[in-house]
Coordinates of C-alpha atoms and ligand atoms in Angstrom, one line a residue:
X4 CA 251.6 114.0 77.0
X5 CA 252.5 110.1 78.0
X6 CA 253.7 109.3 74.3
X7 CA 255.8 112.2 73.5
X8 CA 256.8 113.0 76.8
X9 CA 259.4 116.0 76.2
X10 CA 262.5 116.5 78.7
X11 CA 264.5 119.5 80.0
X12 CA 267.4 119.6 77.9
X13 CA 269.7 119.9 81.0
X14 CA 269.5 120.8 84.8
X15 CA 270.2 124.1 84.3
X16 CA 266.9 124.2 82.4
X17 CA 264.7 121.9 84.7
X18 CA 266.0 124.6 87.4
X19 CA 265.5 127.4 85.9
X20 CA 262.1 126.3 85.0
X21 CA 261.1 124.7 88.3
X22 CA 262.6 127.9 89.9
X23 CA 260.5 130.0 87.6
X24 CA 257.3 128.0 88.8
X25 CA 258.1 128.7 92.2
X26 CA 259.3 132.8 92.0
X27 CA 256.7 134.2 90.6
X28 CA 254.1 136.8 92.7
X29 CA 254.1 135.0 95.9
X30 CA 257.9 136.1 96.4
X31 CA 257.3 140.0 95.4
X32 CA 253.5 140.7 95.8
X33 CA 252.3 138.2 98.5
X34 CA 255.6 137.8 101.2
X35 CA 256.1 141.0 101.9
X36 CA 252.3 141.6 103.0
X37 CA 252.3 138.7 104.6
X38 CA 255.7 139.7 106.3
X39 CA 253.9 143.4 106.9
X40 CA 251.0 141.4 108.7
X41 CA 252.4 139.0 110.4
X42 CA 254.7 141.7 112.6
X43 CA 257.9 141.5 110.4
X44 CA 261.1 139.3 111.3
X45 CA 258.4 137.0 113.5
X46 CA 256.9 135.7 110.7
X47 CA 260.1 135.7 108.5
X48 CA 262.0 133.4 110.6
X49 CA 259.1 130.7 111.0
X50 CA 258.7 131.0 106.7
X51 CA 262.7 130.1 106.7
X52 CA 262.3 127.6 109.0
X53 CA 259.7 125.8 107.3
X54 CA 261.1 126.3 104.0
X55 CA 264.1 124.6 104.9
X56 CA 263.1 122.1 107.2
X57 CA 259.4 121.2 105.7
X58 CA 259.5 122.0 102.3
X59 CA 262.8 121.2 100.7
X60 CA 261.6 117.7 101.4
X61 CA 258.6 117.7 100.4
X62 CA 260.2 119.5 97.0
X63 CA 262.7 116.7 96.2
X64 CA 259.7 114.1 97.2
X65 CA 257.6 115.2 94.6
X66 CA 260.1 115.7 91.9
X67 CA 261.4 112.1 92.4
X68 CA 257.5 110.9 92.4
X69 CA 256.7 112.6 88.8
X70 CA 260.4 112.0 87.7
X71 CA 259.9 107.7 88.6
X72 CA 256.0 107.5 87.3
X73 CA 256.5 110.2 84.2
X74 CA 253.0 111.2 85.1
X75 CA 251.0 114.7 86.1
X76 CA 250.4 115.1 89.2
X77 CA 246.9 113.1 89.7
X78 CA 248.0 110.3 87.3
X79 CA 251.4 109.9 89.3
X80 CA 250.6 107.8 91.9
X81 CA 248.9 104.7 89.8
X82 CA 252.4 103.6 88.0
X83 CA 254.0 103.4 91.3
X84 CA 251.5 101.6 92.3
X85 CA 248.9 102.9 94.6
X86 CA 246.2 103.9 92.6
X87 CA 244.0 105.0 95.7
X88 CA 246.3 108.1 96.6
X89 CA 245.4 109.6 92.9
X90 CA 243.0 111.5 95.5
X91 CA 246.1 113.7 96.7
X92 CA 246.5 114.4 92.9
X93 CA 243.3 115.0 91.9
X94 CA 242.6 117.6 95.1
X95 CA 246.1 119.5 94.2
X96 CA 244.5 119.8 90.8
X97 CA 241.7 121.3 92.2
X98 CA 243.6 123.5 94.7
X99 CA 245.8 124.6 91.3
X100 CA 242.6 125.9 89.7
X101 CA 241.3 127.6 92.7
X102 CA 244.3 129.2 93.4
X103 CA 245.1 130.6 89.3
X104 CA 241.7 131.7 89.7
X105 CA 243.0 134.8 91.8
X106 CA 246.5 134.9 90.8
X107 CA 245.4 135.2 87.6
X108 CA 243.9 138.6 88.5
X109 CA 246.4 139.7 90.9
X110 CA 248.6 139.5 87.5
X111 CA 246.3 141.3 85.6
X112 CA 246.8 143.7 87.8
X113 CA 250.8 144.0 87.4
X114 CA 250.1 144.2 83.3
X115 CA 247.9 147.5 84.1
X116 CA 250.6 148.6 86.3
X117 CA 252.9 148.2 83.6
X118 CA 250.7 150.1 81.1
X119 CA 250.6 153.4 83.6
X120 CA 254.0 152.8 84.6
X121 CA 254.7 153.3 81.0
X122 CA 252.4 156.5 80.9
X123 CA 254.4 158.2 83.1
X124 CA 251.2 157.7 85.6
X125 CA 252.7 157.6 89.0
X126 CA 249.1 158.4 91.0
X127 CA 248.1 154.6 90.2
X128 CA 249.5 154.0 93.4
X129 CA 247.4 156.3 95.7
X130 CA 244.6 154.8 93.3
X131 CA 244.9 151.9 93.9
X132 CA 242.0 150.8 95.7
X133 CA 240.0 152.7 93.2
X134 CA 241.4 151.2 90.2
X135 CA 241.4 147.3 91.5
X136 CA 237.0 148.4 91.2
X137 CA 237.2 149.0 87.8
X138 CA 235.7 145.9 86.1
X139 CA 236.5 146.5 82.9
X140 CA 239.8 147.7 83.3
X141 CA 241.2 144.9 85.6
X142 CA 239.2 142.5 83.6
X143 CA 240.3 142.9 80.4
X144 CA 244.2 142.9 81.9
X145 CA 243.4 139.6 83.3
X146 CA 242.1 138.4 80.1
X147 CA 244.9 139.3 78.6
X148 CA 247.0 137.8 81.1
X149 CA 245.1 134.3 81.0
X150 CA 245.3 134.3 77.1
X151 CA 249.3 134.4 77.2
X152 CA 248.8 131.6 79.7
X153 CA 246.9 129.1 77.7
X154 CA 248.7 130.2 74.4
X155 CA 252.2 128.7 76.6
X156 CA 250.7 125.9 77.7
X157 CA 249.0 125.2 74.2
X158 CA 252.1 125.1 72.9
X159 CA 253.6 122.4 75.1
X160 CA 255.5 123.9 77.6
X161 CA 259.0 122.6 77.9
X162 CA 260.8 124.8 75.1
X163 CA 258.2 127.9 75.9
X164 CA 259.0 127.8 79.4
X165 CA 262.3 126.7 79.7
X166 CA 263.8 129.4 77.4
X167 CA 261.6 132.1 79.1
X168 CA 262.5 131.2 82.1
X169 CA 266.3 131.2 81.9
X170 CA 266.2 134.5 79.9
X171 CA 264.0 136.2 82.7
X172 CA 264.6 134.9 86.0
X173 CA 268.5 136.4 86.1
X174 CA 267.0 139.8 84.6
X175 CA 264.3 140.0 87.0
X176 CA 267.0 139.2 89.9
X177 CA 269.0 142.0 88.4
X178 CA 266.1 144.5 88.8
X179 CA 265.6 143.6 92.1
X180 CA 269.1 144.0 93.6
X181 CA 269.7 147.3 91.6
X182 CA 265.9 148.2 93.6
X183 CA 267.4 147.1 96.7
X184 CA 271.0 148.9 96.8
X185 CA 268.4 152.5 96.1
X186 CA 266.1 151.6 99.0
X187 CA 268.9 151.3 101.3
X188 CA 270.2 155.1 100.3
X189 CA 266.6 156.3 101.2
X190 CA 265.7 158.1 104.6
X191 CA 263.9 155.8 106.6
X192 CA 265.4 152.6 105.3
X193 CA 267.1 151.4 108.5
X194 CA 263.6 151.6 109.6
X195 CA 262.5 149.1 107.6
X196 CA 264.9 147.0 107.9
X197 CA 265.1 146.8 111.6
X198 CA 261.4 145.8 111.0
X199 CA 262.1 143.5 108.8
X200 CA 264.9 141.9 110.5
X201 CA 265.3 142.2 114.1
X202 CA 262.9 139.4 115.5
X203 CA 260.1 140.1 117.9
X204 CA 258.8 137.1 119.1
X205 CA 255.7 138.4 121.0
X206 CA 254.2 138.9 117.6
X207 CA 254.2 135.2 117.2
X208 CA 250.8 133.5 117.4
X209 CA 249.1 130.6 115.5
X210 CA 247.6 133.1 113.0
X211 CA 251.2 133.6 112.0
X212 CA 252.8 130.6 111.6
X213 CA 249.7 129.2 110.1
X214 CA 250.1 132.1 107.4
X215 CA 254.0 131.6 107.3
X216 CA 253.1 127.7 106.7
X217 CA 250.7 128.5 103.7
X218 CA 253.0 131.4 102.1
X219 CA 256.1 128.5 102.1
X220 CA 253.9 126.0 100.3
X221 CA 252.8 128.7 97.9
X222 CA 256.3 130.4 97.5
X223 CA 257.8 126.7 96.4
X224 CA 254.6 125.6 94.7
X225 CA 254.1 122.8 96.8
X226 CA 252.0 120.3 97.8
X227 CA 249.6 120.1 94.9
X228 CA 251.8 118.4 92.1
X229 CA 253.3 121.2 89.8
X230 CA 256.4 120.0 91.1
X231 CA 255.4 116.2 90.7
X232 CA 254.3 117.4 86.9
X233 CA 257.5 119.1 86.1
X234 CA 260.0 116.0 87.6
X235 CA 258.2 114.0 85.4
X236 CA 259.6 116.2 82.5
X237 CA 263.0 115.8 84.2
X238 CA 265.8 113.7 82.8
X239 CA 267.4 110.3 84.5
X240 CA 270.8 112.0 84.1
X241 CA 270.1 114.8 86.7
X242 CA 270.6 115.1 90.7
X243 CA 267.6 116.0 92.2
X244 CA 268.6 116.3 95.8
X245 CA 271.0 119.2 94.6
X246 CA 268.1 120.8 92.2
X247 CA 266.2 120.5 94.9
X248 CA 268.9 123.0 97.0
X249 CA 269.4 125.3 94.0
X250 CA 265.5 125.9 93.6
X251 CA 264.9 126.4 97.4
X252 CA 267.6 128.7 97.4
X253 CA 266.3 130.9 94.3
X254 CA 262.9 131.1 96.1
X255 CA 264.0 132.1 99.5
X256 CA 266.3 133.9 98.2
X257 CA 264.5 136.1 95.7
X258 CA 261.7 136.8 98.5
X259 CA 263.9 137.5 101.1
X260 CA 265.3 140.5 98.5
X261 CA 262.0 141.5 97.5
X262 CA 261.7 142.0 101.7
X263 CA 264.9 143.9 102.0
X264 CA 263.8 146.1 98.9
X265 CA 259.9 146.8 99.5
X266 CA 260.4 147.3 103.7
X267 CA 262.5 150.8 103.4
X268 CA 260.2 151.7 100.6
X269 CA 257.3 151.3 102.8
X270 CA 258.9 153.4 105.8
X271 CA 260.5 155.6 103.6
X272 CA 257.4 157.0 102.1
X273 CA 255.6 157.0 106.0
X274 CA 253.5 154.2 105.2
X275 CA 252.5 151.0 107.0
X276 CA 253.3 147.7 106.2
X277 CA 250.3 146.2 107.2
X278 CA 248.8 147.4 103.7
X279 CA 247.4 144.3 103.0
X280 CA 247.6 142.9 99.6
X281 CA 248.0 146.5 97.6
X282 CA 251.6 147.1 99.4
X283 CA 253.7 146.5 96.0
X284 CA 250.9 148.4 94.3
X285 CA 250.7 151.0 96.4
X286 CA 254.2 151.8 97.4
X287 CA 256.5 151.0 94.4
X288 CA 254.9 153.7 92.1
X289 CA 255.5 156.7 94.4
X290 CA 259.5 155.3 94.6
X291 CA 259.9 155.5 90.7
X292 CA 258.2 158.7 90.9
X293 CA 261.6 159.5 93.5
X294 CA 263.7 159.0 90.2
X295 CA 262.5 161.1 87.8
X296 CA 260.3 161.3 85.0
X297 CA 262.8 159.5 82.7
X298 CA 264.1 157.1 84.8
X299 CA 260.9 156.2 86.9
X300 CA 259.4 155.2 83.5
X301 CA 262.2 152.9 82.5
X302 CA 262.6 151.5 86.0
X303 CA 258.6 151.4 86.6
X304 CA 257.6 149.7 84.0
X305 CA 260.6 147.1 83.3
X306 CA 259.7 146.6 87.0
X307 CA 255.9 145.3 86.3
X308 CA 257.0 143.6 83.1
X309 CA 259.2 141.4 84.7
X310 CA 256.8 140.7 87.8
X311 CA 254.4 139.8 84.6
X312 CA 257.0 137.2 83.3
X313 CA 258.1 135.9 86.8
X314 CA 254.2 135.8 87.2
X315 CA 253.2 134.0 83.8
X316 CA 256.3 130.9 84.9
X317 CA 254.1 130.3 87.4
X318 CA 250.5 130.6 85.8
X319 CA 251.7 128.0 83.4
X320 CA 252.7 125.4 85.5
X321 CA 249.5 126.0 87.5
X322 CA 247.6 125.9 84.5
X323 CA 249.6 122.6 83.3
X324 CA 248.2 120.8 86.2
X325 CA 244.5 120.8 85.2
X326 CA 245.2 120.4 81.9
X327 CA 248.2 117.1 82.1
X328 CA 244.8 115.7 84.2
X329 CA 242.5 116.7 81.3
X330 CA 245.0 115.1 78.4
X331 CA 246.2 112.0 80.5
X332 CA 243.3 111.0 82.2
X333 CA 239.9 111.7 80.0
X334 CA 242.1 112.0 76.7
X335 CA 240.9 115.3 75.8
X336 CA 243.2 116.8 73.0
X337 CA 245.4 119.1 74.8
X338 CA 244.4 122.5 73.2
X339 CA 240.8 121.8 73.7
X340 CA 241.9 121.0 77.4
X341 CA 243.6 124.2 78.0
X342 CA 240.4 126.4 76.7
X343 CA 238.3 125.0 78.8
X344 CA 240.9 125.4 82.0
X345 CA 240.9 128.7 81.0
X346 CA 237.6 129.2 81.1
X347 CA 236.9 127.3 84.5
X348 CA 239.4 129.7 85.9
X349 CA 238.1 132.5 84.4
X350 CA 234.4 131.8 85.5
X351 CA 236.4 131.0 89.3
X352 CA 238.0 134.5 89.4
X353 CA 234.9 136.7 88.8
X354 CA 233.7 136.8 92.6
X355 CA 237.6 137.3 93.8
X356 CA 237.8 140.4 91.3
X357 CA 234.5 141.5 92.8
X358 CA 235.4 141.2 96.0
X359 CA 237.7 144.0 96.2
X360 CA 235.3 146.9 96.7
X361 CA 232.9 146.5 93.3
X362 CA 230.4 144.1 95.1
X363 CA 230.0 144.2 99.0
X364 CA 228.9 141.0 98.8
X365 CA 231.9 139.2 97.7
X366 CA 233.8 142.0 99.6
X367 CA 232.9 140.8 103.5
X368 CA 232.5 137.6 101.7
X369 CA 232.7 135.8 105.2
X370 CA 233.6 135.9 108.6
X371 CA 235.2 132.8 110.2
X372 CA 234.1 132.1 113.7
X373 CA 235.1 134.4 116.2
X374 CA 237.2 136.5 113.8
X375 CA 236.6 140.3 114.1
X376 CA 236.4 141.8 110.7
X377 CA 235.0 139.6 107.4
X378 CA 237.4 138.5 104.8
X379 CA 237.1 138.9 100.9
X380 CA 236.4 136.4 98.8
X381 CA 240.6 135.9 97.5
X382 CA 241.5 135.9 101.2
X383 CA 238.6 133.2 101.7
X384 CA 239.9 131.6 98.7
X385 CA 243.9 132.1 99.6
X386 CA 243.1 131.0 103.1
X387 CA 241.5 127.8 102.0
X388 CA 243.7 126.6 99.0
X389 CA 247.1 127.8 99.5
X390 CA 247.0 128.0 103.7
X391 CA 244.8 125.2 104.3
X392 CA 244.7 122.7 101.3
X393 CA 248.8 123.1 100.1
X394 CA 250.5 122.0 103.4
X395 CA 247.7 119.0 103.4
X396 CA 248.9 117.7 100.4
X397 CA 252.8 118.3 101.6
X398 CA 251.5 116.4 105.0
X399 CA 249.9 113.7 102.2
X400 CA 253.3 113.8 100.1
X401 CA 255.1 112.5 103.5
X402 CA 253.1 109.8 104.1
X403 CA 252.5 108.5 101.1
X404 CA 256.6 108.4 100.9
X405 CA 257.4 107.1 104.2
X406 CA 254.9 104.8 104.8
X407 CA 253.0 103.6 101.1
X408 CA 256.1 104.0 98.7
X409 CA 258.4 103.5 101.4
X410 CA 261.9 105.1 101.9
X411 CA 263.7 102.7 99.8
X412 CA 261.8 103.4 96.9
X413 CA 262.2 107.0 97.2
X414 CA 266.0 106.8 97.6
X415 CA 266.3 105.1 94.6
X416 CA 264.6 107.6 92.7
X417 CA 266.8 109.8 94.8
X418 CA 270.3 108.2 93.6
X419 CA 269.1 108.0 89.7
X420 CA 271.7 110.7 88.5
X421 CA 272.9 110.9 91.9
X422 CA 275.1 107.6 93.2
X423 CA 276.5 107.9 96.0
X424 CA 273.0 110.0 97.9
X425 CA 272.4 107.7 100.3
X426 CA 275.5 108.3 101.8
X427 CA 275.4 112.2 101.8
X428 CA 273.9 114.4 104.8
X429 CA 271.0 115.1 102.7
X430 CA 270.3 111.4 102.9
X431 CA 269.6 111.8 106.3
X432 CA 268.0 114.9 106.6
X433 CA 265.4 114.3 104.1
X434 CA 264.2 111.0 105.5
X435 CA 264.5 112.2 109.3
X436 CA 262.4 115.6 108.4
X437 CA 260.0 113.4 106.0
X438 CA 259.2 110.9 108.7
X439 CA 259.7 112.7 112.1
X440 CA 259.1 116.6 111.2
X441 CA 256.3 116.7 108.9
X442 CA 253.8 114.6 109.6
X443 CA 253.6 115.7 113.0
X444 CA 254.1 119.3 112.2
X445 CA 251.9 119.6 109.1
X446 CA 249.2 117.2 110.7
X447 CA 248.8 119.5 114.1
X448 CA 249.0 122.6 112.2
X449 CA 246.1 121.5 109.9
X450 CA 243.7 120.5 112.7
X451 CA 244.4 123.4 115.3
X452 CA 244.1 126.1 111.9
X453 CA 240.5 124.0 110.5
X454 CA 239.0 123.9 114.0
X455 CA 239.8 127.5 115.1
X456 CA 239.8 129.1 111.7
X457 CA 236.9 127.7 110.4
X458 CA 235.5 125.9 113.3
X459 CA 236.1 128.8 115.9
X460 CA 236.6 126.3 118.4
X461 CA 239.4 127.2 121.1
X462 CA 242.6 124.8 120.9
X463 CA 245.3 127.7 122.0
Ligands
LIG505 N1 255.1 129.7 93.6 C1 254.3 130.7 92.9 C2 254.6 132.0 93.5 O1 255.2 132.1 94.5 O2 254.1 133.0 92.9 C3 252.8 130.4 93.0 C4 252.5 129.0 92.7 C5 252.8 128.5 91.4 C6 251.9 128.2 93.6 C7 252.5 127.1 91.1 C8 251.6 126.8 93.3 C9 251.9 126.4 92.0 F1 251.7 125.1 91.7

C-alpha cells in the first residue's frame, strides 16, 4: 500500500469512514446485551465515562500515529522510530483476526435475518436458539458475509468504503430513530427506559466495569490499530482532534439510540434483558410482527440490511489490518493477502459457530476460576480479545505516546491541519487523560481482570 498510498478525499469522508469502522454490531447487537447484563444505567454510565475520558484519547493517538508514519498498524511504529513497539502492532493484528473470526458469524447471522425478515417469517425470533445450530444455514450466511468482505478490501478500500459509508451510516441512523420514536408509544416502554436510565449503582462490580471497559474499546475499535491504519489514509489538511469528537460522538451516540430503542422492546414484549447475546435476534422480529404483515417486512428486513452494511464497515477495516501487515511487511500481493485472511478467519470461527449449542464441547468451552457456569467459545474468545487484549493495547497506545514518542511529537501531529491545538482545551485534556488517566486506569484494570478472571485469585 506504501507506494500508492490513497487518501480520504475530505474529512467528511475520513469520518464517515472511521465512524463506519467504529458503528457497526457492537453498537446494536453487543451494547445492549451487555447493558442487559450488566444491570442497565450501571454499566451505561461507566461505558460513557470511559468513552469519553479513556478512549477519545487514545482515538486521536492513534490516528495521529498512522497519519505521521503512513503505515498499518504493526508497521507504524518503525518510521517514527521505535521499531521494538511494532509488538503492540503485530498483537492488535492478531486481536483483529481473533475478534472477525466471531463477528464474522454474528453477521452472518443478521444476513439470515434479513432473508426471513424478507419472508415474512417472524417466528425466527422465538427460533432463535434453534436456528444459530444450524451449520449449514449460519455457515453459508457467514460465507457469504466474509466473501463481501474480502471482495471490499480486494479492491482497495478507500473509494469502496468511503462511499458506502457515507451513503449508509445517515440511512441506518434514520432507521434507528424512526425504531426509537415507535418503542416509546409501546406499553411497557417507560419500563425500559427507567432500566435503561435511572442508575443503580449496587449493580456495579468489577465484572461490569471490566465488560463496560472492553465494550468501549470494541464500540470505537480501539486499541489494536484500525484506527492507526485508517489515519494513515488521512490527509495533512484535516483536524484530527475535532474528527476525533465527531467519530466519538457518532459511536456513543448511535449506541446510546440502539439502548433507547431495543430496552422498551424488550419490556414491552415481557422479556428480560439479560438475553445474552440473541436479545436483537430474539426481540426485534416479534416488534415488526407488531406492524403488520406489510410493514413489518419493509421495516424488518431494511432493518437487518442496514445492520449488514453498518456490520461489513467494520469487517473491512478489521480485515484491512491483517492484510496492510501481509502487503507491507512480507510483500505478499494484496489479493493473495486478503484470501488467505479470509481463510485464517474462517478456519478461527468454526469452534465460535459451534459453540452455540451444535457441539457441547465448544459450547461450556471453559470455566474461568471460580466462575459459576462455563462460557462459550465466542464469550472465551470476546472476553480475551476485545475485554482483555483491546484496552492493553489502548494502555500500550499511552505509553508509547507519553513516554517513547513523547508529547511533543504527538502535538505536532496533532496541529498538522490544526494550528493553533496546543492552545485549545482539548490540548490539555488529551495529554492530562493520556498521561495521568490511562495508564493507571487501563494498567489496574488489566491485572485485577487477568488475575481474577483467568487467575481466579481474589484482588476485590
Ligand atoms: N467497532 C466495531 C463495532 O462496534 O461493531 C467493531 C470493531 C471494528 C472492533 C474494528 C475493532 C475494530 F478494529
Amino acid at each position: 500500500m506504501a507506494a500508492d498510498r490513497s487518501k480520504f478525499s475530505n474529512k467528511f469522508g475520513f469520518i464517515a469512514a472511521a465512524a463506519g469502522s467504529a458503528v457497526g454490531l457492537g453498537n446494536i447487537w453487543k451494547f445492549p446485551f451487555e447493558v442487559g447484563n450488566g444491570g442497565g444505567s450501571a454499566f451505561l454510565i461507566v461505558y460513557l465515562v470511559f468513552c469519553f475520558v479513556l478512549c477519545y484519547p487514545i482515538l486521536v493517538t492513534e490516528i495521529a500515529i498512522g497519519r505521521k508514519s503512513q503505515k498499518s498498524a504493526a508497521m507504524a511504529f518503525k518510521p517514527l522510530g521505535h521499531p521494538r513497539w511494532s509488538i503492540v502492532g503485530i498483537l492488535g493484528v492478531f486481536c483483529g483476526v481473533l475478534i472477525l473470526s466471531f463477528y464474522n458469524i454474528v453477521a452472518g447471522w443478521v444476513l439470515g435475518y434479513f432473508v426471513e425478515m424478507l419472508l415474512g417469517n417472524f417466528d425466527i425470533g422465538k427460533n432463535f436458539g434453534t436456528y444459530i445450530q444450524d451449520i449449514a444455514e449460519v455457515g453459508g450466511y457467514t460465507i457469504a458475509f466474509l466473501i463481501a468482505t474480502t471482495y471490499i478490501v480486494s479492491m482497495g478500500v478507500t473509494k469502496g468504503i468511503e462511499k458506502a459509508s457515507k451513503l449508509l451510516m445517515p440511512v441506518l441512523l434514520a432507521i434507528i430513530i424512526i425504531l426509537t420514536i415507535y418503542a416509546f408509544t409501546l406499553d411497557g416502554a417507560s419500563e425500559g427506559i427507567h432500566f435503561y436510565l435511572v442508575p443503580d449503582f449496587s449493580k456495579l462490580n468489577l465484572n461490569v466495569i471490566y465488560r463496560a471497559l472492553g465494550q468501549s474499546f470494541f464500540s470505537l475499535s480501539l486499541g489494536l490499530g484500525a484506527m492507526m491504519t485508517y489515519g494513515s489514509y488521512l490527509s495533512s489538511k484535516e483536524n484530527i482532534a475535532s474528527a476525533g469528537v465527531y467519530i466519538t460522538l457518532a459511536d456513543v451516540g448511535i449506541a446510546f439510540l440502539a439502548g433507547l430503542m431495543i430496552f422498551p422492546f424488550v419490556f414491552s414484549q415481557g422479556l428480560t434483558p439479560e438475553g445474552g447475546a440473541g436479545l436483537i435476534f430474539i426481540t426485534m422480529p416479534g416488534i415488526f410482527e407488531t406492524m403488520g404483515p406489510t410493514l413489518g417486512v419493509v421495516i424488518g428486513s431494511l432493518f437487518f440490511l442496514l445492520l449488514a452494511f453498518a456490520a461489513l464497515t467494520s469487517t473491512i477495516s478489521l480485515m484491512e489490518l491483517p492484510v496492510a501487515y501481509m502487503v507491507d511487511k512480507h510483500k505478499i500481493k494484496r489479493k493473495k493477502a486478503v484470501w488467505y485472511s479470509a481463510g485464517i478467519i474462517f478456519l478461527l470461527g468454526i469452534p465460535s459457530m459451534l459453540g452455540n449449542g451444535y457441539s457441547e464441547y465448544f459450547t461450556s468451552f471453559i470455566t474461568y476460576v471460580g466462575a459459576e457456569k462455563p462460557v462459550n467459545f465466542m464469550d472465551f474468545v470476546t472476553d480475551v480479545a476485545s475485554n482483555t487484549l483491546l484496552p492493553f493495547g489502548g494502555l500500550m497506545v499511552s505509553i508509547f505516546a507519553i513516554y517513547a514518542w513523547k508529547r511533543q511529537k504527538l502535538f505536532k501531529e496533532l496541529s498538522v491541519g490544526n494550528p493553533n491545538f496546543t492552545k485549545t482545551f482539548l490540548s490539555r485534556y488529551i495529554a492530562f487523560s493520556l498521561k495521568y488517566i490511562c495508564p493507571p486506569i487501563l494498567g489496574i484494570i488489566f491485572i485485577i481482570t487477568v488475575l481474577e478472571i483467568f487467575f481466579g485469585v481474589k484482588i476485590l
